[in-house]
Coordinates of C-alpha atoms in Angstrom, one line a residue:
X221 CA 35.8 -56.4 36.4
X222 CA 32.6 -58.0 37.9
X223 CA 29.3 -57.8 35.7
X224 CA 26.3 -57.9 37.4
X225 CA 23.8 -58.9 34.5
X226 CA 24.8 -61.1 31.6
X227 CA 27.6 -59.9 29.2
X228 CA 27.8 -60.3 25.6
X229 CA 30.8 -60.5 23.8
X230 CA 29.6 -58.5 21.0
X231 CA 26.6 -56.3 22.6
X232 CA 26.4 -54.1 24.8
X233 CA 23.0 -53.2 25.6
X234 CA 21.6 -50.5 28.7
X235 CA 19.6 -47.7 29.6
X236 CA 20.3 -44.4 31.4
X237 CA 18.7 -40.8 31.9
X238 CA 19.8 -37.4 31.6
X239 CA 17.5 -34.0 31.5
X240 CA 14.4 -35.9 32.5
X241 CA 14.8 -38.5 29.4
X242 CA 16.0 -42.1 28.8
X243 CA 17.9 -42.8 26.5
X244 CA 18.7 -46.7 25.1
X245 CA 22.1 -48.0 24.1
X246 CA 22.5 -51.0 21.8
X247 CA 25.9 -51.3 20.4
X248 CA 25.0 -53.5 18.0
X249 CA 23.3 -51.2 15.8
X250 CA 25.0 -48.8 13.3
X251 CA 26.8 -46.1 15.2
X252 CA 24.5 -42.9 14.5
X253 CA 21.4 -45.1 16.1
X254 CA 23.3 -46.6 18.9
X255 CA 21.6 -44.3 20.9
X256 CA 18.0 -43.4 21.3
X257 CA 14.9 -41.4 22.9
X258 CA 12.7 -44.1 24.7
X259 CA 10.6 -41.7 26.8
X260 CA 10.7 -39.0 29.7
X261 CA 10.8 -39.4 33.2
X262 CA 7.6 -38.9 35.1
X263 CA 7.6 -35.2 37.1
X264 CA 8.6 -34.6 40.1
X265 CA 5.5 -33.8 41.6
X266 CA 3.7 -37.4 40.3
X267 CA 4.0 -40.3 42.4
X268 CA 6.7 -42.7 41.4
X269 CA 5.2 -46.3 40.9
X270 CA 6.0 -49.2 43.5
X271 CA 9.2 -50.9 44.0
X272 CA 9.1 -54.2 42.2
X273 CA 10.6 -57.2 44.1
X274 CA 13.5 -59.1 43.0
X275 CA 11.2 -62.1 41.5
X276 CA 9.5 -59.0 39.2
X277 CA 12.7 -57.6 37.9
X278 CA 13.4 -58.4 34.3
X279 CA 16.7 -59.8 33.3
X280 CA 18.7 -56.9 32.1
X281 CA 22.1 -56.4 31.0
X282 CA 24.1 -53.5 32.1
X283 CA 27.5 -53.4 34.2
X284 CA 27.9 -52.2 37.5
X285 CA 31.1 -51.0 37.9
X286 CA 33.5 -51.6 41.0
X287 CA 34.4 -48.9 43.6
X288 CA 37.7 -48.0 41.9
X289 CA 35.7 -47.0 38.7
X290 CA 34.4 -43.6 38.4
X291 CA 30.4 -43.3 37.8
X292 CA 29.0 -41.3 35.4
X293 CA 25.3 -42.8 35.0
X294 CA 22.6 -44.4 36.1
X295 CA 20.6 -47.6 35.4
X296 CA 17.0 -46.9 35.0
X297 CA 15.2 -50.2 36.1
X298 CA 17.6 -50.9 39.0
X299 CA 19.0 -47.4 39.6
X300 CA 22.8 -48.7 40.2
X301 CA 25.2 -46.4 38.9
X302 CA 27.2 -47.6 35.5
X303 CA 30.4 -47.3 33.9
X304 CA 29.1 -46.0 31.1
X305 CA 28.5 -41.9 30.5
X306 CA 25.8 -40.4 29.0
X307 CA 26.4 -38.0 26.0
X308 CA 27.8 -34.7 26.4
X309 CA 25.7 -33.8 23.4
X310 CA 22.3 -32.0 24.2
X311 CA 19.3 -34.5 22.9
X312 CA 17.7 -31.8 20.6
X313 CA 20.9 -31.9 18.5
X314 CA 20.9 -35.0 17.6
X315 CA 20.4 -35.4 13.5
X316 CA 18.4 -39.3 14.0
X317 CA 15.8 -37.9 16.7
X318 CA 12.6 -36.3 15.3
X319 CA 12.3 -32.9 15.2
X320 CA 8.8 -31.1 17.6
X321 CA 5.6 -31.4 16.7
X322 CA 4.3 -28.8 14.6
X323 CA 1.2 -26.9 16.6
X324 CA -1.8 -25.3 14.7
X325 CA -2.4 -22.1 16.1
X326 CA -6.6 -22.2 17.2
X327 CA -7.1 -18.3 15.1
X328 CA -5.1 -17.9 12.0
X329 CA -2.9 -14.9 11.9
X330 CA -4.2 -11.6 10.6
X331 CA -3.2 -10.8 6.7
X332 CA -3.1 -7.7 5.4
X333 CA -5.5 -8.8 2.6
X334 CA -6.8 -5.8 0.0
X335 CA -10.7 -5.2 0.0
X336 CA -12.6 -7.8 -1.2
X337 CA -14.7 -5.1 -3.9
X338 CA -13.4 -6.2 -6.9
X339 CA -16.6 -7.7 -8.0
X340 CA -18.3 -5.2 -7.8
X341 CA -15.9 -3.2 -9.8
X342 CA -15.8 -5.3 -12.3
X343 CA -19.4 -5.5 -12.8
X344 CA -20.2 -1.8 -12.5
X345 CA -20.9 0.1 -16.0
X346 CA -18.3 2.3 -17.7
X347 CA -18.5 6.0 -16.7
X348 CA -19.3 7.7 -19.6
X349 CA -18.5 11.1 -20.7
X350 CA -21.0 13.9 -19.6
X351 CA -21.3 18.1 -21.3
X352 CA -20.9 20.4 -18.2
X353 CA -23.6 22.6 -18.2
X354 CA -22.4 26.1 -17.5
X355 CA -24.8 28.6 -15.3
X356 CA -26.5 31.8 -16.0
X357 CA -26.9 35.2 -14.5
X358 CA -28.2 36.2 -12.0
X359 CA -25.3 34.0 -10.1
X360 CA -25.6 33.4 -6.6
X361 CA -21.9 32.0 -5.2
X362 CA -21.9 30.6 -1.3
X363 CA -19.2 29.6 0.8
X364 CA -18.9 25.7 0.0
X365 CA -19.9 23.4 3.1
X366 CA -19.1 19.7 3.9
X367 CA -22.3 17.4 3.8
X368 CA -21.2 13.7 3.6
X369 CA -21.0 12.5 6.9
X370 CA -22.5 8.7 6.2
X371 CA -22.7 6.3 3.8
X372 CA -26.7 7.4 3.9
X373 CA -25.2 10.6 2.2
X374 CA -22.2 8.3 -0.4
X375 CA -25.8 6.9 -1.4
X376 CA -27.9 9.9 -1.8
X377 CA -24.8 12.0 -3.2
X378 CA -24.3 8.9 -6.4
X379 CA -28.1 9.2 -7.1
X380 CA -27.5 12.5 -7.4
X381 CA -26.9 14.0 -11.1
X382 CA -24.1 16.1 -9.7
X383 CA -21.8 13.2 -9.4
X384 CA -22.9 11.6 -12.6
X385 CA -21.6 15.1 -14.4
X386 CA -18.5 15.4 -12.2
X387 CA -17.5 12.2 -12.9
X388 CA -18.4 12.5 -16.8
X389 CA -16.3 15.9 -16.6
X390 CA -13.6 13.7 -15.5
X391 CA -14.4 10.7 -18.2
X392 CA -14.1 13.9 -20.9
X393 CA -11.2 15.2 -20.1
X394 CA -9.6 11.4 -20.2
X395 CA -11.1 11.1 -23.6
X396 CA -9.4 14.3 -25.0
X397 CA -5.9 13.0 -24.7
X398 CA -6.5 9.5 -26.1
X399 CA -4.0 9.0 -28.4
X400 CA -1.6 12.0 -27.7
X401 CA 1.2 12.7 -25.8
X402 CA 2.4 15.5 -23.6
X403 CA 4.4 17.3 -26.1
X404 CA 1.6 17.3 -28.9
X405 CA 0.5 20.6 -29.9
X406 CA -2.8 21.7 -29.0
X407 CA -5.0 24.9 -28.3
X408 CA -4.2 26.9 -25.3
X409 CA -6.2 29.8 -24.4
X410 CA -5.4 33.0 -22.4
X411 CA -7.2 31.2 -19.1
X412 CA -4.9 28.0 -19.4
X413 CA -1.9 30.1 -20.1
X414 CA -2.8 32.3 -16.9
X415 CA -3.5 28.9 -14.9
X416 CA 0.1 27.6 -15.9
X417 CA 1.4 30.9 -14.9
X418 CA -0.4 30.3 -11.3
X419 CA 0.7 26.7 -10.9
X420 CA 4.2 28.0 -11.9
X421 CA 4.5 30.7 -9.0
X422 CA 3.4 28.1 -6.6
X423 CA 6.3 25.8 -7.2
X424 CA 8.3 29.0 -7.0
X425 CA 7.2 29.5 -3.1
X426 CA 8.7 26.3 -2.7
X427 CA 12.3 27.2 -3.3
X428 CA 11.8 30.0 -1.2
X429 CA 10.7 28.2 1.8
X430 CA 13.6 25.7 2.3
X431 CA 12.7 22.3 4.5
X432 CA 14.3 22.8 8.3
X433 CA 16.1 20.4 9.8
X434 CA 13.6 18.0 12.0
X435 CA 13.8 14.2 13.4
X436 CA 10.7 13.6 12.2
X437 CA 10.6 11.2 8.6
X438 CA 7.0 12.7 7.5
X439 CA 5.6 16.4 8.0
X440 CA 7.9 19.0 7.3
X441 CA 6.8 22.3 9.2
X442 CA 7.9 24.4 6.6
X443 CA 4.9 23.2 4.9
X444 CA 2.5 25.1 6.8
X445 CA 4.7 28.6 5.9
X446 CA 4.2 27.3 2.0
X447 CA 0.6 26.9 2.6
X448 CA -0.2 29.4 4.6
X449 CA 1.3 31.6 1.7
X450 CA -1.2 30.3 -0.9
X451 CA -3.8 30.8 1.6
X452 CA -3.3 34.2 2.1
X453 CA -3.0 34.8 -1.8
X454 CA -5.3 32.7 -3.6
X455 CA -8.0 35.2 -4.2
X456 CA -5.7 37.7 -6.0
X457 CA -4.5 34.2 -7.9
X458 CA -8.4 33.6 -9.0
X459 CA -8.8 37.3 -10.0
X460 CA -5.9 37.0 -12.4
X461 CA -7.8 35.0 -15.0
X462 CA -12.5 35.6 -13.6
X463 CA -13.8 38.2 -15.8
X464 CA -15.6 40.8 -14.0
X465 CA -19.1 39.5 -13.6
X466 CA -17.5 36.4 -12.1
X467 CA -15.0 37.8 -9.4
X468 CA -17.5 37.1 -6.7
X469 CA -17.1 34.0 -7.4
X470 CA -13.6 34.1 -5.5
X471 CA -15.5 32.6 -2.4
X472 CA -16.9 29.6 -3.3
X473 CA -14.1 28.5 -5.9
X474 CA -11.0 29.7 -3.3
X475 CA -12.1 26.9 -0.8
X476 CA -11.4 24.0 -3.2
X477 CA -8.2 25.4 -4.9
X478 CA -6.9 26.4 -1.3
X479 CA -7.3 22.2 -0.6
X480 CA -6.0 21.1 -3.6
X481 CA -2.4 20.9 -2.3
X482 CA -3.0 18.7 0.8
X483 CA -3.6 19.4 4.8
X484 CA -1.6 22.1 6.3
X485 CA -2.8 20.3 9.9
X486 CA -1.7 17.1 9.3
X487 CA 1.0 18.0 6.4
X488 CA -0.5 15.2 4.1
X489 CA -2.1 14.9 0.5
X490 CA -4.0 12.1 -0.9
X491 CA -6.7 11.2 -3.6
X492 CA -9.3 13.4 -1.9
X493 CA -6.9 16.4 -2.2
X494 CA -6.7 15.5 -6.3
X495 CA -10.4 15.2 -6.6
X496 CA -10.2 19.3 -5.5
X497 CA -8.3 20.2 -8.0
X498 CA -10.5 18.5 -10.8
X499 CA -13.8 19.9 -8.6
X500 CA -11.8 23.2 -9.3
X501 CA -11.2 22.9 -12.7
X502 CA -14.9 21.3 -13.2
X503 CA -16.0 24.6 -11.3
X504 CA -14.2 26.5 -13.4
X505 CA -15.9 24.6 -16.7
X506 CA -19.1 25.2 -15.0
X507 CA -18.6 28.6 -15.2
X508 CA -17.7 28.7 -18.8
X509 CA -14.3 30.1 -18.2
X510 CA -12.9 26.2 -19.4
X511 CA -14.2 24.8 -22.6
X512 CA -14.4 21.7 -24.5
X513 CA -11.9 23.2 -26.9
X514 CA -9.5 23.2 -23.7
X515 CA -9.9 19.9 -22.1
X516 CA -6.6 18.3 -24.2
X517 CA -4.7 21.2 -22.8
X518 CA -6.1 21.4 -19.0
X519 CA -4.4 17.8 -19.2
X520 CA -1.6 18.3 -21.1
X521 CA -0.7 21.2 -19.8
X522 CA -2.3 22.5 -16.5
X523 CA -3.0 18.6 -14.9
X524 CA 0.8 17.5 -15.9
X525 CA 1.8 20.9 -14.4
X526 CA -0.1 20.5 -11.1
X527 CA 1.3 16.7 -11.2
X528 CA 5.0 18.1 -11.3
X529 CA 4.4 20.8 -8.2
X530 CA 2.5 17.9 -5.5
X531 CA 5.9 15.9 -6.7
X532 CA 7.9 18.5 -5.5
X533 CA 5.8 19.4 -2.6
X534 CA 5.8 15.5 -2.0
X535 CA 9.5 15.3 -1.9
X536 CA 10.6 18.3 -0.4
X537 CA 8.0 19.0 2.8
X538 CA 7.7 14.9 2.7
X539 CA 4.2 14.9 2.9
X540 CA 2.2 11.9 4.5
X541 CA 0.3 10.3 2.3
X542 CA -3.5 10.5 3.0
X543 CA -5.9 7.8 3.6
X544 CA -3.1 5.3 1.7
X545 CA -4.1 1.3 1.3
X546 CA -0.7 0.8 1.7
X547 CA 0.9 -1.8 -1.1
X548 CA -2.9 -2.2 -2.0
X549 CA -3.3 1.1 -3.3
X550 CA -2.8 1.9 -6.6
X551 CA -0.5 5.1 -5.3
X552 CA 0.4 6.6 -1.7
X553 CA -0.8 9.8 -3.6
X554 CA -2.6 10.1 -6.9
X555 CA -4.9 8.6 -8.9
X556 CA -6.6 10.5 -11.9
X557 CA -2.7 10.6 -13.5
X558 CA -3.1 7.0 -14.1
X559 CA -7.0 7.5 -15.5
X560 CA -5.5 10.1 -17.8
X561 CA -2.6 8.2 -18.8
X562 CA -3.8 4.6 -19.6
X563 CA -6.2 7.0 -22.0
X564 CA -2.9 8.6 -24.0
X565 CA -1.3 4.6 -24.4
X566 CA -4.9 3.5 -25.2
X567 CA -4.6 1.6 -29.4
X568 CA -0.5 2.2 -29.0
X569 CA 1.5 0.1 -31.7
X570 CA 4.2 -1.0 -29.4
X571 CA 3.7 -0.3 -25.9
X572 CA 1.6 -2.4 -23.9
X573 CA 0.8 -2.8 -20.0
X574 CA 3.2 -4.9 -19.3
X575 CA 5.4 -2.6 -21.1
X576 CA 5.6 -0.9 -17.5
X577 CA 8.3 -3.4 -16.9
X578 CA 10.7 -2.1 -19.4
X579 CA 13.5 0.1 -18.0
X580 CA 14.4 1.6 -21.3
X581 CA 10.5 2.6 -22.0
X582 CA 9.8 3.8 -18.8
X583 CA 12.9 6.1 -18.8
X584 CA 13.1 7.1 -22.4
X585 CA 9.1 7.8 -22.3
X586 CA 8.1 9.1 -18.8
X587 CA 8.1 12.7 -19.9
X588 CA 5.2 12.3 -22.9
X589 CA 3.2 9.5 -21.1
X590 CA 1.7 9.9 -18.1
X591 CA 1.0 6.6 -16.8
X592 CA 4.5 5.5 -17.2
X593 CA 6.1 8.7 -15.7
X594 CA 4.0 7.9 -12.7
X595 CA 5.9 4.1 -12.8
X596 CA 9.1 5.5 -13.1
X597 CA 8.4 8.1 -10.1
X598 CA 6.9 4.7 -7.9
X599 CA 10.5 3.1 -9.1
X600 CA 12.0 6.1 -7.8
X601 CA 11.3 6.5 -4.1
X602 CA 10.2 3.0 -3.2
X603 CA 12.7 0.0 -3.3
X604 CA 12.7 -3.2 -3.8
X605 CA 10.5 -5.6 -6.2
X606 CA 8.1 -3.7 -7.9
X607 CA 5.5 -6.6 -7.1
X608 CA 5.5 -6.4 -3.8
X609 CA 5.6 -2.4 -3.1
X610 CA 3.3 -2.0 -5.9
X611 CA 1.3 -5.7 -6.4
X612 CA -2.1 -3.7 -7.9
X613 CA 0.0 -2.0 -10.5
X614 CA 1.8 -5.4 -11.0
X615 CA -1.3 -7.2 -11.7
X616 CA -3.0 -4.5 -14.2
X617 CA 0.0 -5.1 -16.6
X618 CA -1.6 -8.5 -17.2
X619 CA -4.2 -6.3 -18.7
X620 CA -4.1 -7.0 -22.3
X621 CA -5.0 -3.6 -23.7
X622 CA -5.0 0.1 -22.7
X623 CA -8.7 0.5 -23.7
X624 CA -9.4 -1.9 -20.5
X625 CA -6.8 -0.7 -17.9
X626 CA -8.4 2.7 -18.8
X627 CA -12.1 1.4 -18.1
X628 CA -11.5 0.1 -15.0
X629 CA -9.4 2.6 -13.6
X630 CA -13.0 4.9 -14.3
X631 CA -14.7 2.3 -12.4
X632 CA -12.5 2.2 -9.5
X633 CA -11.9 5.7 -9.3
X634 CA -15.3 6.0 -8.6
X635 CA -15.4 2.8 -6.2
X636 CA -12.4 3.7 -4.5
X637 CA -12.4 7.5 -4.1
X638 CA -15.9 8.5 -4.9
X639 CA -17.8 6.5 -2.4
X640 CA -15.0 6.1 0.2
X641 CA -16.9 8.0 3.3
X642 CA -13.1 9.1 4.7
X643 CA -12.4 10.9 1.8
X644 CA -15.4 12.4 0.6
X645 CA -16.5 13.7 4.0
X646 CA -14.5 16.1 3.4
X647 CA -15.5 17.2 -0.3
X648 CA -17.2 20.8 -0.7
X649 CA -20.5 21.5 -2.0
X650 CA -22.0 24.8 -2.7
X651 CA -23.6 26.5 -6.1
X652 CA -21.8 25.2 -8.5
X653 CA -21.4 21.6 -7.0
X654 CA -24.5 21.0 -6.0
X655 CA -25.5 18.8 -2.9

């Protein structure tokens, strides 16, 4: 065979392209390397350079094969054809050749990063625990009215001494289960029987207004019939337990109990739907109908009863949750249950917060302690890691005591559901809540 170039009886050594790039052949190195990347081609549409003349041309060594040899390549610098083929492996999957450039993007991709108000949470004072001052004759009940429309009117409404004392209702009624569970005994008066009985019928309504079949995952319509029900009846369910002089009061308290149990528009329920049951309850104390002596047992009893009926109403209608954060919420749907239950755990002998992470606790102890039968109910109709549908709750287990889980809880109650525009804009104020 003729060799036009000079031959080495131990190297072979040429170039050829394929796919717009040259490739080099030395077959003295090791066989992985024998082959590499030198550069690409220059486009089509560029100019090629000038023909060199024989005098320019390099020496190079590559064989041109004979007519009676078939052609599988070409030689770069002259452009003859050679005997030798190119690989019939694509370039890129090659293990020697470097892999692409990594590109920064010019904007960084969006996070879903939680609120940056943590430090002012952490710096705000501990609510404290306020006496509800009850009213006097002659009473003059109104039709409550929405006011907050701006965060002009979050500001003026926490300067206000009516949030102060709504929030220290709240703070009091945290305080007088510290230390007890569900099942402790405690005083129960005719009104807190009567309220039980009230909450009770409601859950009943449920089971007789089945779910239908929908394609929809969120928003059963059925809802609406169940609401529409308590609509329609809670006047006569407020009568059951006002003394006379206070019936009238039927039309400024129906209006916040009616909203307690979510949106019959939008078939949701959310923190601003639990903040009218306790301005219920705080009407209610206003009125003197609720008394200190009762506090333990509107927890115990009537908050842990309402808490089992929005589960139910939560499960079966699937309500939306309201306003959620998402994973950075502490819940898609409540809030104070937590408050309330960090107080019952609060100087505990053996569970802690990161006793939250204990199967056996959270099972065996669900049904005396609030906080953790929320947990277990989280556990229950989310899946996966707990830290990542549920990273806020994950991180207050790191929380050495109760004492402080249940202080800031106060504080972000208020920061978080209190001044939030979206969910107090659509909070009621009348006679007894005054704006």
């Amino acid at each position: 065979m003729p060799w036009n170039g000079t031959e080495h009886s131990q190297r072979t050594h040429f170039h050829f392209k394929q796919e717009n790039f040259l490739y080099d052949y030395d077959s003295n190195l090791p066989e992985e390397h024998r082959i590499r990347p030198l550069s690409t081609l220059l486009a089509p549409e560029m100019e090629p350079p000038p023909p060199r003349t024989p005098q320019d041309q390099p020496a190079h060594t590559h064989c041109h094969p004979s007519t009676t040899i078939p052609t599988t390549g070409t030689c770069l610098k002259c452009g003859g054809e050679t005997t030798m083929s190119p690989p019939t492996q694509s370039p890129t999957a090659w293990p020697d050749l470097s892999s692409p450039p990594v590109y920064r993007p010019i904007r960084a991709p969006a996070l879903n990063l939680p609120p940056n108000n943590s430090q002012a949470i952490i710096l705000a004072p501990v609510p404290q625990s306020q006496k509800v001052p009850t009213i006097t004759p002659p009473f003059h009940f109104q039709v409550p009215a929405k006011k907050i429309t701006s965060p002009d009117d979050i500001r003026k409404f926490h300067e206000s001494p009516t949030l102060k004392n709504f929030l220290g209702f709240v703070v009091a009624l945290s305080e007088s289960i510290r230390g007890h569970k569900i099942s402790d005994p405690c005083h129960e008066s005719p009104t807190v029987a009567k309220i039980i009985s009230i909450i009770e019928t409601l859950s009943l309504w449920v089971d007789q207004i089945p779910p239908v079949q929908q394609s929809s995952r969120y928003g059963n319509i059925s809802y609406r019939t169940w609401h529409e029900r308590l609509t329609e009846n809670a006047e006569s369910l407020m009568l059951q337990f006002l003394p006379d002089d206070l019936k009238p009061s039927t039309i400024e308290i129906v209006p916040y109990f009616t909203d307690s149990f979510g949106n019959s528009s939008r078939i949701d329920y959310g923190t601003g739907h639990e903040t009218n049951f306790a301005a219920w309850l705080y009407c209610l104390a206003r009125m003197g109908i609720i008394k200190e002596e009762d506090y333990q047992a509107v927890v115990v009893r009537v908050f842990v009863k309402y808490l089992d009926l929005m589960r139910k109403l939560q499960l079966v209608y699937c309500l939306e949750p309201a306003g959620s954060h998402g994973v950075w919420g502490l819940d898609d749907y409540h809030f104070l249950p937590f408050i309330f239950g960090s107080s019952q755990l609060i100087d505990h002998k053996y569970m802690k917060p990161k006793s939250i992470h204990n199967e056996d606790i959270v099972e065996n102890f669900s049904s005396e302690y609030m906080y953790l039968s929320c947990i277990g109910f989280i556990k229950k109709v989310k899946k996966g890691l707990f830290a990542e549908h549920s990273p806020l709750l994950d991180d207050i287990s790191g929380v050495p005591n109760w004492n402080k889980v249940n202080s800031g809880l106060l504080k972000m109650y208020k920061a978080e559901v209190l001044e939030k525009v979206p969910i107090m804009q659509h909070f009621l104020f009348g006679r007894l809540i005054k704006w």
